[in-house]
Amino acid sequence: MADEEVATKAPESDAVEDSAIPNDSKAQEGPSMGEHCVTDRPTPAGEVPTGEMTKIAEVDVYVTKPADYPHAPSKLLLFLTGGTGVKSTNNQLQADKYAAAGFLVVMPDMFGGDPAPNTTTEASAEEQPSFLESVKLRVGETAKSFMIDMWLARQTPEKVLPLVQKVLDGAKEEFADAVANGGGVYGVGYCFGAKYILILAGEGPDTGAQGQPTTDEEQGMVKTGPQLKTGVIAHGTMITKEDIAAVKVPVCMVCVENDQLFPDETREEGKKLLEKTGIDHEVKVYPGVPHGFAVLGDYDDEKIKASQKDAFEQMLGWLQAH
């Protein structure tokens, strides 16, 4: 199925009329975050992050650079994470992989010091719990699910977007050489962060510093254009058809077959909208892998390991080609 789901790449053309964007109320039904969004797989043995935690615009960020920067030119890559956040070792190692390929990576704390509750490293598959432990785990999972829902209610675009915008503006100023070398800012997003990469890749209302839409007496609601040169996402969550329809720059999407967190219907409708607007795009669906598979982490299943490697090569290849 993966081969059938690779979308054709279309040249850019004029955008679709707003009236052509379908209502996406169904996208909000069902689960919005899963275990893989808030749980890290075991970190591959012997791997240690090479970047550093610092601050940009008073926001905590993880910055990782190519070994030869600034002596050799680089390109600025904004990296938006899943619920495990900026301090996740696996997220930091994933960012390092892009840095090793020549990108200067800035990964902000999108959640303002409030990562998903009970963010943990997943236990080894060989550790089988007893019956009593299994019962306790099920009770704990119900409580955790409730806590995640409460956490999600706090992570609104009104909160997240201004924070990301502050870091993006600060990074563009601090690393102006990388922005100029790349001809703009590149973006990559996993799980929760994928939605915000699509938002930054699209045209929408200017939310201003307070996260509220700004208006002009003559123009009405002020719109802001795409802030990325191109974007790549993997197994996004809470993505709507409207998010995809608003995209105005080349975009690549790594998806999971039968993913409840990014329903096939939403993906297919979004792909049709990209084809209609003529935006250069690539959509590939990976069968037989869990949501979250593309984030660095150790798996026992060789098929998942191979798909993880393929997904990174796909995403990196897209960034390098644009």
PDB file of C-alpha atoms in Angstrom:
ATOM      1  CA  MET A   1       0.000   0.000   0.000  1.00  0.00           C
ATOM      2  CA  ALA A   2       2.897   2.341   0.681  1.00  0.00           C
ATOM      3  CA  ASP A   3       3.793   2.506  -3.009  1.00  0.00           C
ATOM      4  CA  GLU A   4       0.208   3.328  -3.951  1.00  0.00           C
ATOM      5  CA  GLU A   5       0.066   6.129  -1.406  1.00  0.00           C
ATOM      6  CA  VAL A   6       3.033   8.130  -2.693  1.00  0.00           C
ATOM      7  CA  ALA A   7       1.430  11.272  -4.043  1.00  0.00           C
ATOM      8  CA  THR A   8       2.529  12.793  -7.304  1.00  0.00           C
ATOM      9  CA  LYS A   9       4.519  15.981  -7.001  1.00  0.00           C
ATOM     10  CA  ALA A  10       2.728  18.943  -8.498  1.00  0.00           C
ATOM     11  CA  PRO A  11       4.195  22.271  -9.603  1.00  0.00           C
ATOM     12  CA  GLU A  12       3.099  25.323  -7.647  1.00  0.00           C
ATOM     13  CA  SER A  13       0.160  27.374  -8.918  1.00  0.00           C
ATOM     14  CA  ASP A  14      -2.513  29.763  -7.674  1.00  0.00           C
ATOM     15  CA  ALA A  15      -4.161  28.996  -4.343  1.00  0.00           C
ATOM     16  CA  VAL A  16      -7.658  27.557  -4.016  1.00  0.00           C
ATOM     17  CA  GLU A  17     -10.541  29.836  -3.021  1.00  0.00           C
ATOM     18  CA  ASP A  18     -11.413  29.818   0.690  1.00  0.00           C
ATOM     19  CA  SER A  19     -14.905  28.580  -0.179  1.00  0.00           C
ATOM     20  CA  ALA A  20     -13.380  25.355  -1.495  1.00  0.00           C
ATOM     21  CA  ILE A  21     -12.102  24.390   1.940  1.00  0.00           C
ATOM     22  CA  PRO A  22     -14.429  21.754   3.412  1.00  0.00           C
ATOM     23  CA  ASN A  23     -15.604  21.756   7.004  1.00  0.00           C
ATOM     24  CA  ASP A  24     -13.371  19.518   9.135  1.00  0.00           C
ATOM     25  CA  SER A  25     -15.400  18.962  12.269  1.00  0.00           C
ATOM     26  CA  LYS A  26     -14.841  15.202  12.062  1.00  0.00           C
ATOM     27  CA  ALA A  27     -11.089  15.710  12.508  1.00  0.00           C
ATOM     28  CA  GLN A  28     -11.702  16.584  16.156  1.00  0.00           C
ATOM     29  CA  GLU A  29     -13.578  13.364  16.915  1.00  0.00           C
ATOM     30  CA  GLY A  30     -11.862  10.368  18.476  1.00  0.00           C
ATOM     31  CA  PRO A  31      -8.367  10.249  20.028  1.00  0.00           C
ATOM     32  CA  SER A  32      -6.074  13.224  19.501  1.00  0.00           C
ATOM     33  CA  MET A  33      -2.903  11.971  21.199  1.00  0.00           C
ATOM     34  CA  GLY A  34      -1.548   8.473  21.723  1.00  0.00           C
ATOM     35  CA  GLU A  35       0.990   6.633  23.860  1.00  0.00           C
ATOM     36  CA  HIS A  36       3.725   7.163  21.300  1.00  0.00           C
ATOM     37  CA  CYS A  37       3.170  10.943  21.457  1.00  0.00           C
ATOM     38  CA  VAL A  38       4.102  11.078  25.145  1.00  0.00           C
ATOM     39  CA  THR A  39       6.433   8.097  25.551  1.00  0.00           C
ATOM     40  CA  ASP A  40      10.002   7.736  24.327  1.00  0.00           C
ATOM     41  CA  ARG A  41      11.301   4.448  23.018  1.00  0.00           C
ATOM     42  CA  PRO A  42      14.552   3.247  24.625  1.00  0.00           C
ATOM     43  CA  THR A  43      17.452   5.391  23.472  1.00  0.00           C
ATOM     44  CA  PRO A  44      19.847   3.524  21.157  1.00  0.00           C
ATOM     45  CA  ALA A  45      22.871   2.333  23.127  1.00  0.00           C
ATOM     46  CA  GLY A  46      25.874   4.619  23.167  1.00  0.00           C
ATOM     47  CA  GLU A  47      24.161   7.662  21.643  1.00  0.00           C
ATOM     48  CA  VAL A  48      24.527  11.005  23.453  1.00  0.00           C
ATOM     49  CA  PRO A  49      23.178  14.401  22.300  1.00  0.00           C
ATOM     50  CA  THR A  50      25.797  16.786  20.933  1.00  0.00           C
ATOM     51  CA  GLY A  51      23.848  20.065  21.039  1.00  0.00           C
ATOM     52  CA  GLU A  52      23.122  22.322  23.984  1.00  0.00           C
ATOM     53  CA  MET A  53      20.189  23.754  25.914  1.00  0.00           C
ATOM     54  CA  THR A  54      20.108  27.543  25.753  1.00  0.00           C
ATOM     55  CA  LYS A  55      17.564  30.350  25.356  1.00  0.00           C
ATOM     56  CA  ILE A  56      16.260  32.339  22.409  1.00  0.00           C
ATOM     57  CA  ALA A  57      13.852  35.200  23.136  1.00  0.00           C
ATOM     58  CA  GLU A  58      13.756  33.979  26.749  1.00  0.00           C
ATOM     59  CA  VAL A  59      12.406  30.582  25.656  1.00  0.00           C
ATOM     60  CA  ASP A  60      14.276  27.335  26.370  1.00  0.00           C
ATOM     61  CA  VAL A  61      15.638  25.812  23.170  1.00  0.00           C
ATOM     62  CA  TYR A  62      17.891  22.957  22.142  1.00  0.00           C
ATOM     63  CA  VAL A  63      20.358  24.108  19.492  1.00  0.00           C
ATOM     64  CA  THR A  64      22.535  21.699  17.540  1.00  0.00           C
ATOM     65  CA  LYS A  65      24.893  22.714  14.742  1.00  0.00           C
ATOM     66  CA  PRO A  66      26.948  21.035  12.008  1.00  0.00           C
ATOM     67  CA  ALA A  67      30.463  20.248  13.198  1.00  0.00           C
ATOM     68  CA  ASP A  68      32.017  22.709  10.723  1.00  0.00           C
ATOM     69  CA  TYR A  69      29.629  25.609  11.395  1.00  0.00           C
ATOM     70  CA  PRO A  70      30.201  28.590  11.091  1.00  0.00           C
ATOM     71  CA  HIS A  71      33.249  27.899   8.918  1.00  0.00           C
ATOM     72  CA  ALA A  72      30.993  26.182   6.387  1.00  0.00           C
ATOM     73  CA  PRO A  73      27.527  27.493   5.398  1.00  0.00           C
ATOM     74  CA  SER A  74      24.467  25.930   6.989  1.00  0.00           C
ATOM     75  CA  LYS A  75      20.667  26.180   6.724  1.00  0.00           C
ATOM     76  CA  LEU A  76      18.280  27.000   9.570  1.00  0.00           C
ATOM     77  CA  LEU A  77      15.844  24.228  10.531  1.00  0.00           C
ATOM     78  CA  LEU A  78      13.015  24.754  13.013  1.00  0.00           C
ATOM     79  CA  PHE A  79      12.296  21.439  14.777  1.00  0.00           C
ATOM     80  CA  LEU A  80       8.945  21.025  16.556  1.00  0.00           C
ATOM     81  CA  THR A  81       8.506  17.992  18.797  1.00  0.00           C
ATOM     82  CA  GLY A  82       5.823  15.665  19.996  1.00  0.00           C
ATOM     83  CA  GLY A  83       4.555  15.743  23.568  1.00  0.00           C
ATOM     84  CA  THR A  84       7.836  14.501  25.052  1.00  0.00           C
ATOM     85  CA  GLY A  85       9.269  17.945  24.432  1.00  0.00           C
ATOM     86  CA  VAL A  86      12.631  19.632  24.158  1.00  0.00           C
ATOM     87  CA  LYS A  87      14.361  17.759  26.990  1.00  0.00           C
ATOM     88  CA  SER A  88      13.674  14.317  25.532  1.00  0.00           C
ATOM     89  CA  THR A  89      16.999  12.625  24.741  1.00  0.00           C
ATOM     90  CA  ASN A  90      15.476  10.971  21.687  1.00  0.00           C
ATOM     91  CA  ASN A  91      14.189  14.290  20.332  1.00  0.00           C
ATOM     92  CA  GLN A  92      17.610  15.831  20.860  1.00  0.00           C
ATOM     93  CA  LEU A  93      19.310  12.924  19.091  1.00  0.00           C
ATOM     94  CA  GLN A  94      16.814  13.230  16.222  1.00  0.00           C
ATOM     95  CA  ALA A  95      17.704  16.911  15.910  1.00  0.00           C
ATOM     96  CA  ASP A  96      21.396  15.972  15.925  1.00  0.00           C
ATOM     97  CA  LYS A  97      20.837  13.765  12.882  1.00  0.00           C
ATOM     98  CA  TYR A  98      19.666  16.789  10.877  1.00  0.00           C
ATOM     99  CA  ALA A  99      22.617  18.811  12.173  1.00  0.00           C
ATOM    100  CA  ALA A 100      25.001  16.080  11.015  1.00  0.00           C
ATOM    101  CA  ALA A 101      23.466  16.487   7.545  1.00  0.00           C
ATOM    102  CA  GLY A 102      24.245  20.219   7.453  1.00  0.00           C
ATOM    103  CA  PHE A 103      21.315  21.943   9.157  1.00  0.00           C
ATOM    104  CA  LEU A 104      21.548  24.338  12.095  1.00  0.00           C
ATOM    105  CA  VAL A 105      18.655  23.068  14.204  1.00  0.00           C
ATOM    106  CA  VAL A 106      16.627  25.082  16.694  1.00  0.00           C
ATOM    107  CA  MET A 107      14.184  23.018  18.779  1.00  0.00           C
ATOM    108  CA  PRO A 108      12.038  25.174  21.089  1.00  0.00           C
ATOM    109  CA  ASP A 109      10.188  24.228  24.243  1.00  0.00           C
ATOM    110  CA  MET A 110       6.761  24.574  22.629  1.00  0.00           C
ATOM    111  CA  PHE A 111       5.012  23.851  25.918  1.00  0.00           C
ATOM    112  CA  GLY A 112       6.561  26.536  28.114  1.00  0.00           C
ATOM    113  CA  GLY A 113       7.983  24.070  30.634  1.00  0.00           C
ATOM    114  CA  ASP A 114       4.807  21.959  30.576  1.00  0.00           C
ATOM    115  CA  PRO A 115       5.547  18.768  28.581  1.00  0.00           C
ATOM    116  CA  ALA A 116       2.995  15.976  28.347  1.00  0.00           C
ATOM    117  CA  PRO A 117       2.287  14.389  31.773  1.00  0.00           C
ATOM    118  CA  ASN A 118       4.147  11.263  32.786  1.00  0.00           C
ATOM    119  CA  THR A 119       6.523  11.510  29.838  1.00  0.00           C
ATOM    120  CA  THR A 120       8.561   8.334  30.163  1.00  0.00           C
ATOM    121  CA  THR A 121      10.962   5.991  28.459  1.00  0.00           C
ATOM    122  CA  GLU A 122       9.115   2.884  27.314  1.00  0.00           C
ATOM    123  CA  ALA A 123      10.131  -0.390  28.941  1.00  0.00           C
ATOM    124  CA  SER A 124      11.866  -3.131  27.002  1.00  0.00           C
ATOM    125  CA  ALA A 125       9.568  -5.555  25.194  1.00  0.00           C
ATOM    126  CA  GLU A 126      11.135  -8.417  27.157  1.00  0.00           C
ATOM    127  CA  GLU A 127       9.839  -7.032  30.486  1.00  0.00           C
ATOM    128  CA  GLN A 128       6.477  -8.813  30.898  1.00  0.00           C
ATOM    129  CA  PRO A 129       4.403  -7.534  33.861  1.00  0.00           C
ATOM    130  CA  SER A 130       2.573  -9.912  36.208  1.00  0.00           C
ATOM    131  CA  PHE A 131      -1.242 -10.096  36.211  1.00  0.00           C
ATOM    132  CA  LEU A 132      -1.498  -7.763  39.221  1.00  0.00           C
ATOM    133  CA  GLU A 133       0.949  -5.336  37.634  1.00  0.00           C
ATOM    134  CA  SER A 134      -1.110  -5.446  34.421  1.00  0.00           C
ATOM    135  CA  VAL A 135      -4.246  -4.460  36.336  1.00  0.00           C
ATOM    136  CA  LYS A 136      -2.370  -1.606  37.985  1.00  0.00           C
ATOM    137  CA  LEU A 137      -1.047  -0.521  34.598  1.00  0.00           C
ATOM    138  CA  ARG A 138      -4.556  -0.422  33.096  1.00  0.00           C
ATOM    139  CA  VAL A 139      -5.811   1.731  35.966  1.00  0.00           C
ATOM    140  CA  GLY A 140      -2.775   3.952  35.585  1.00  0.00           C
ATOM    141  CA  GLU A 141      -3.306   4.252  31.840  1.00  0.00           C
ATOM    142  CA  THR A 142      -6.884   5.488  32.367  1.00  0.00           C
ATOM    143  CA  ALA A 143      -5.652   8.169  34.750  1.00  0.00           C
ATOM    144  CA  LYS A 144      -2.835   9.071  32.394  1.00  0.00           C
ATOM    145  CA  SER A 145      -5.253   9.406  29.481  1.00  0.00           C
ATOM    146  CA  PHE A 146      -7.325  11.859  31.523  1.00  0.00           C
ATOM    147  CA  MET A 147      -4.202  13.845  32.419  1.00  0.00           C
ATOM    148  CA  ILE A 148      -3.149  13.980  28.757  1.00  0.00           C
ATOM    149  CA  ASP A 149      -6.581  15.320  27.796  1.00  0.00           C
ATOM    150  CA  MET A 150      -6.244  18.032  30.443  1.00  0.00           C
ATOM    151  CA  TRP A 151      -2.729  18.815  29.206  1.00  0.00           C
ATOM    152  CA  LEU A 152      -3.948  19.065  25.606  1.00  0.00           C
ATOM    153  CA  ALA A 153      -6.630  21.523  26.678  1.00  0.00           C
ATOM    154  CA  ARG A 154      -3.815  23.794  27.867  1.00  0.00           C
ATOM    155  CA  GLN A 155      -1.762  23.476  24.661  1.00  0.00           C
ATOM    156  CA  THR A 156      -3.867  25.672  22.408  1.00  0.00           C
ATOM    157  CA  PRO A 157      -2.690  27.520  19.297  1.00  0.00           C
ATOM    158  CA  GLU A 158      -3.242  30.751  21.259  1.00  0.00           C
ATOM    159  CA  LYS A 159      -0.586  29.574  23.717  1.00  0.00           C
ATOM    160  CA  VAL A 160       1.768  27.618  21.466  1.00  0.00           C
ATOM    161  CA  LEU A 161       1.970  29.796  18.338  1.00  0.00           C
ATOM    162  CA  PRO A 162       3.173  33.029  19.998  1.00  0.00           C
ATOM    163  CA  LEU A 163       5.881  31.060  21.819  1.00  0.00           C
ATOM    164  CA  VAL A 164       7.045  29.365  18.609  1.00  0.00           C
ATOM    165  CA  GLN A 165       6.873  32.712  16.810  1.00  0.00           C
ATOM    166  CA  LYS A 166       9.150  34.341  19.394  1.00  0.00           C
ATOM    167  CA  VAL A 167      11.759  31.637  18.911  1.00  0.00           C
ATOM    168  CA  LEU A 168      11.442  31.740  15.130  1.00  0.00           C
ATOM    169  CA  ASP A 169      11.933  35.518  15.049  1.00  0.00           C
ATOM    170  CA  GLY A 170      14.853  35.332  17.455  1.00  0.00           C
ATOM    171  CA  ALA A 171      16.518  32.479  15.574  1.00  0.00           C
ATOM    172  CA  LYS A 172      16.192  34.313  12.247  1.00  0.00           C
ATOM    173  CA  GLU A 173      18.033  37.249  13.794  1.00  0.00           C
ATOM    174  CA  GLU A 174      20.689  35.225  15.628  1.00  0.00           C
ATOM    175  CA  PHE A 175      21.379  32.882  12.717  1.00  0.00           C
ATOM    176  CA  ALA A 176      20.744  35.283   9.838  1.00  0.00           C
ATOM    177  CA  ASP A 177      23.631  33.736   7.906  1.00  0.00           C
ATOM    178  CA  ALA A 178      21.932  30.310   7.894  1.00  0.00           C
ATOM    179  CA  VAL A 179      18.605  31.853   6.845  1.00  0.00           C
ATOM    180  CA  ALA A 180      20.287  33.685   3.979  1.00  0.00           C
ATOM    181  CA  ASN A 181      22.218  30.589   2.905  1.00  0.00           C
ATOM    182  CA  GLY A 182      19.053  28.478   2.789  1.00  0.00           C
ATOM    183  CA  GLY A 183      16.889  31.166   1.262  1.00  0.00           C
ATOM    184  CA  GLY A 184      14.494  30.984   4.216  1.00  0.00           C
ATOM    185  CA  VAL A 185      13.693  28.768   7.189  1.00  0.00           C
ATOM    186  CA  TYR A 186      13.088  25.027   6.872  1.00  0.00           C
ATOM    187  CA  GLY A 187      10.705  23.196   9.198  1.00  0.00           C
ATOM    188  CA  VAL A 188      10.249  19.671  10.530  1.00  0.00           C
ATOM    189  CA  GLY A 189       7.558  18.510  12.927  1.00  0.00           C
ATOM    190  CA  TYR A 190       6.683  15.250  14.648  1.00  0.00           C
ATOM    191  CA  CYS A 191       3.323  14.315  16.220  1.00  0.00           C
ATOM    192  CA  PHE A 192       2.042  17.431  18.049  1.00  0.00           C
ATOM    193  CA  GLY A 193       4.609  19.661  16.336  1.00  0.00           C
ATOM    194  CA  ALA A 194       3.514  18.559  12.854  1.00  0.00           C
ATOM    195  CA  LYS A 195       0.322  20.637  12.986  1.00  0.00           C
ATOM    196  CA  TYR A 196       2.304  23.766  13.772  1.00  0.00           C
ATOM    197  CA  ILE A 197       4.729  23.185  10.916  1.00  0.00           C
ATOM    198  CA  LEU A 198       1.710  23.089   8.590  1.00  0.00           C
ATOM    199  CA  ILE A 199       0.377  26.292  10.149  1.00  0.00           C
ATOM    200  CA  LEU A 200       3.729  28.050   9.648  1.00  0.00           C
ATOM    201  CA  ALA A 201       3.839  26.710   6.079  1.00  0.00           C
ATOM    202  CA  GLY A 202       0.464  28.243   5.323  1.00  0.00           C
ATOM    203  CA  GLU A 203      -1.393  31.501   5.188  1.00  0.00           C
ATOM    204  CA  GLY A 204      -3.580  32.425   8.109  1.00  0.00           C
ATOM    205  CA  PRO A 205      -4.604  35.218  10.462  1.00  0.00           C
ATOM    206  CA  ASP A 206      -1.803  37.217  12.063  1.00  0.00           C
ATOM    207  CA  THR A 207      -2.209  36.298  15.732  1.00  0.00           C
ATOM    208  CA  GLY A 208       0.185  38.910  17.084  1.00  0.00           C
ATOM    209  CA  ALA A 209       2.148  38.648  20.318  1.00  0.00           C
ATOM    210  CA  GLN A 210      -0.920  37.768  22.412  1.00  0.00           C
ATOM    211  CA  GLY A 211      -2.116  34.956  20.182  1.00  0.00           C
ATOM    212  CA  GLN A 212      -5.233  36.872  19.109  1.00  0.00           C
ATOM    213  CA  PRO A 213      -6.095  37.695  15.467  1.00  0.00           C
ATOM    214  CA  THR A 214      -5.155  41.263  14.578  1.00  0.00           C
ATOM    215  CA  THR A 215      -7.337  43.493  12.442  1.00  0.00           C
ATOM    216  CA  ASP A 216      -6.895  46.554  10.261  1.00  0.00           C
ATOM    217  CA  GLU A 217      -9.594  49.195   9.751  1.00  0.00           C
ATOM    218  CA  GLU A 218      -9.281  48.971   5.982  1.00  0.00           C
ATOM    219  CA  GLN A 219      -8.203  45.360   5.414  1.00  0.00           C
ATOM    220  CA  GLY A 220     -10.181  43.647   8.156  1.00  0.00           C
ATOM    221  CA  MET A 221      -8.431  40.584   9.583  1.00  0.00           C
ATOM    222  CA  VAL A 222      -4.708  40.774   8.870  1.00  0.00           C
ATOM    223  CA  LYS A 223      -3.237  37.662   7.281  1.00  0.00           C
ATOM    224  CA  THR A 224       0.326  36.476   7.423  1.00  0.00           C
ATOM    225  CA  GLY A 225       1.984  34.487   4.674  1.00  0.00           C
ATOM    226  CA  PRO A 226       4.021  31.274   5.005  1.00  0.00           C
ATOM    227  CA  GLN A 227       7.012  31.610   7.301  1.00  0.00           C
ATOM    228  CA  LEU A 228       8.810  28.512   6.068  1.00  0.00           C
ATOM    229  CA  LYS A 229      10.530  27.760   2.787  1.00  0.00           C
ATOM    230  CA  THR A 230       9.389  24.150   3.024  1.00  0.00           C
ATOM    231  CA  GLY A 231       8.116  21.766   5.670  1.00  0.00           C
ATOM    232  CA  VAL A 232       8.229  18.069   6.476  1.00  0.00           C
ATOM    233  CA  ILE A 233       6.064  16.287   9.026  1.00  0.00           C
ATOM    234  CA  ALA A 234       5.772  12.788  10.462  1.00  0.00           C
ATOM    235  CA  HIS A 235       2.660  11.125  11.947  1.00  0.00           C
ATOM    236  CA  GLY A 236       0.913  14.367  12.818  1.00  0.00           C
ATOM    237  CA  THR A 237      -1.847  14.704  15.392  1.00  0.00           C
ATOM    238  CA  MET A 238      -4.862  17.043  15.502  1.00  0.00           C
ATOM    239  CA  ILE A 239      -4.297  17.985  11.858  1.00  0.00           C
ATOM    240  CA  THR A 240      -7.344  19.224   9.970  1.00  0.00           C
ATOM    241  CA  LYS A 241      -8.064  19.498   6.270  1.00  0.00           C
ATOM    242  CA  GLU A 242      -8.036  23.262   6.755  1.00  0.00           C
ATOM    243  CA  ASP A 243      -4.444  23.088   8.032  1.00  0.00           C
ATOM    244  CA  ILE A 244      -3.392  21.295   4.853  1.00  0.00           C
ATOM    245  CA  ALA A 245      -5.503  23.469   2.541  1.00  0.00           C
ATOM    246  CA  ALA A 246      -3.796  26.612   3.863  1.00  0.00           C
ATOM    247  CA  VAL A 247      -0.283  25.359   2.991  1.00  0.00           C
ATOM    248  CA  LYS A 248       1.490  27.564   0.470  1.00  0.00           C
ATOM    249  CA  VAL A 249       4.986  26.020   0.295  1.00  0.00           C
ATOM    250  CA  PRO A 250       6.306  22.555  -0.661  1.00  0.00           C
ATOM    251  CA  VAL A 251       5.422  19.995   1.990  1.00  0.00           C
ATOM    252  CA  CYS A 252       6.263  16.341   2.667  1.00  0.00           C
ATOM    253  CA  MET A 253       4.180  14.102   4.919  1.00  0.00           C
ATOM    254  CA  VAL A 254       5.229  10.798   6.482  1.00  0.00           C
ATOM    255  CA  CYS A 255       2.076   8.965   7.549  1.00  0.00           C
ATOM    256  CA  VAL A 256       1.066   5.731   9.265  1.00  0.00           C
ATOM    257  CA  GLU A 257      -1.463   3.373   7.702  1.00  0.00           C
ATOM    258  CA  ASN A 258      -4.790   3.256   9.599  1.00  0.00           C
ATOM    259  CA  ASP A 259      -3.619   5.944  12.027  1.00  0.00           C
ATOM    260  CA  GLN A 260      -6.489   7.041  14.285  1.00  0.00           C
ATOM    261  CA  LEU A 261      -4.537  10.173  15.169  1.00  0.00           C
ATOM    262  CA  PHE A 262      -4.312  11.246  11.510  1.00  0.00           C
ATOM    263  CA  PRO A 263      -7.351   9.569   9.896  1.00  0.00           C
ATOM    264  CA  ASP A 264      -7.124   8.295   6.325  1.00  0.00           C
ATOM    265  CA  GLU A 265     -10.079  10.513   5.367  1.00  0.00           C
ATOM    266  CA  THR A 266      -8.338  13.678   6.551  1.00  0.00           C
ATOM    267  CA  ARG A 267      -5.104  12.679   4.854  1.00  0.00           C
ATOM    268  CA  GLU A 268      -6.777  11.865   1.544  1.00  0.00           C
ATOM    269  CA  GLU A 269      -8.893  15.031   1.514  1.00  0.00           C
ATOM    270  CA  GLY A 270      -5.797  17.053   2.372  1.00  0.00           C
ATOM    271  CA  LYS A 271      -3.850  15.448  -0.440  1.00  0.00           C
ATOM    272  CA  LYS A 272      -6.609  16.296  -2.925  1.00  0.00           C
ATOM    273  CA  LEU A 273      -6.516  19.916  -1.776  1.00  0.00           C
ATOM    274  CA  LEU A 274      -2.746  20.063  -2.295  1.00  0.00           C
ATOM    275  CA  GLU A 275      -3.231  18.670  -5.781  1.00  0.00           C
ATOM    276  CA  LYS A 276      -5.941  21.242  -6.461  1.00  0.00           C
ATOM    277  CA  THR A 277      -3.820  24.160  -5.279  1.00  0.00           C
ATOM    278  CA  GLY A 278      -0.799  22.837  -7.184  1.00  0.00           C
ATOM    279  CA  ILE A 279       1.500  22.867  -4.150  1.00  0.00           C
ATOM    280  CA  ASP A 280       4.579  20.675  -4.570  1.00  0.00           C
ATOM    281  CA  HIS A 281       4.027  17.790  -2.149  1.00  0.00           C
ATOM    282  CA  GLU A 282       4.806  14.207  -1.252  1.00  0.00           C
ATOM    283  CA  VAL A 283       2.655  11.961   0.915  1.00  0.00           C
ATOM    284  CA  LYS A 284       3.886   8.496   1.819  1.00  0.00           C
ATOM    285  CA  VAL A 285       2.043   6.002   4.006  1.00  0.00           C
ATOM    286  CA  TYR A 286       4.021   3.405   5.960  1.00  0.00           C
ATOM    287  CA  PRO A 287       2.115   0.183   6.754  1.00  0.00           C
ATOM    288  CA  GLY A 288       2.707  -2.025   9.781  1.00  0.00           C
ATOM    289  CA  VAL A 289       4.345   0.632  11.967  1.00  0.00           C
ATOM    290  CA  PRO A 290       3.093   2.389  15.126  1.00  0.00           C
ATOM    291  CA  HIS A 291       2.286   6.063  15.400  1.00  0.00           C
ATOM    292  CA  GLY A 292       5.518   7.768  16.479  1.00  0.00           C
ATOM    293  CA  PHE A 293       7.780   5.328  14.641  1.00  0.00           C
ATOM    294  CA  ALA A 294       9.765   8.025  12.834  1.00  0.00           C
ATOM    295  CA  VAL A 295      11.178   9.549  16.038  1.00  0.00           C
ATOM    296  CA  LEU A 296      14.554   8.090  16.939  1.00  0.00           C
ATOM    297  CA  GLY A 297      14.277   5.206  19.403  1.00  0.00           C
ATOM    298  CA  ASP A 298      15.067   1.510  19.595  1.00  0.00           C
ATOM    299  CA  TYR A 299      12.615  -1.152  18.350  1.00  0.00           C
ATOM    300  CA  ASP A 300      12.910  -4.948  18.385  1.00  0.00           C
ATOM    301  CA  ASP A 301      10.980  -5.281  15.109  1.00  0.00           C
ATOM    302  CA  GLU A 302      13.369  -5.071  12.154  1.00  0.00           C
ATOM    303  CA  LYS A 303      10.566  -3.889   9.871  1.00  0.00           C
ATOM    304  CA  ILE A 304       9.914  -0.875  12.109  1.00  0.00           C
ATOM    305  CA  LYS A 305      13.638  -0.154  12.265  1.00  0.00           C
ATOM    306  CA  ALA A 306      13.857  -0.218   8.467  1.00  0.00           C
ATOM    307  CA  SER A 307      10.799   2.030   8.108  1.00  0.00           C
ATOM    308  CA  GLN A 308      12.258   4.472  10.641  1.00  0.00           C
ATOM    309  CA  LYS A 309      15.432   4.694   8.569  1.00  0.00           C
ATOM    310  CA  ASP A 310      13.458   5.104   5.334  1.00  0.00           C
ATOM    311  CA  ALA A 311      11.289   7.851   6.840  1.00  0.00           C
ATOM    312  CA  PHE A 312      14.302   9.872   7.951  1.00  0.00           C
ATOM    313  CA  GLU A 313      15.910   9.540   4.549  1.00  0.00           C
ATOM    314  CA  GLN A 314      12.652  10.658   2.930  1.00  0.00           C
ATOM    315  CA  MET A 315      12.330  13.693   5.186  1.00  0.00           C
ATOM    316  CA  LEU A 316      15.988  14.676   4.941  1.00  0.00           C
ATOM    317  CA  GLY A 317      15.950  14.180   1.166  1.00  0.00           C
ATOM    318  CA  TRP A 318      12.965  16.514   0.843  1.00  0.00           C
ATOM    319  CA  LEU A 319      14.666  19.236   2.898  1.00  0.00           C
ATOM    320  CA  GLN A 320      17.873  18.925   0.905  1.00  0.00           C
ATOM    321  CA  ALA A 321      16.016  19.061  -2.401  1.00  0.00           C
ATOM    322  CA  HIS A 322      14.210  22.286  -1.497  1.00  0.00           C
TER     323      HIS A 322
END
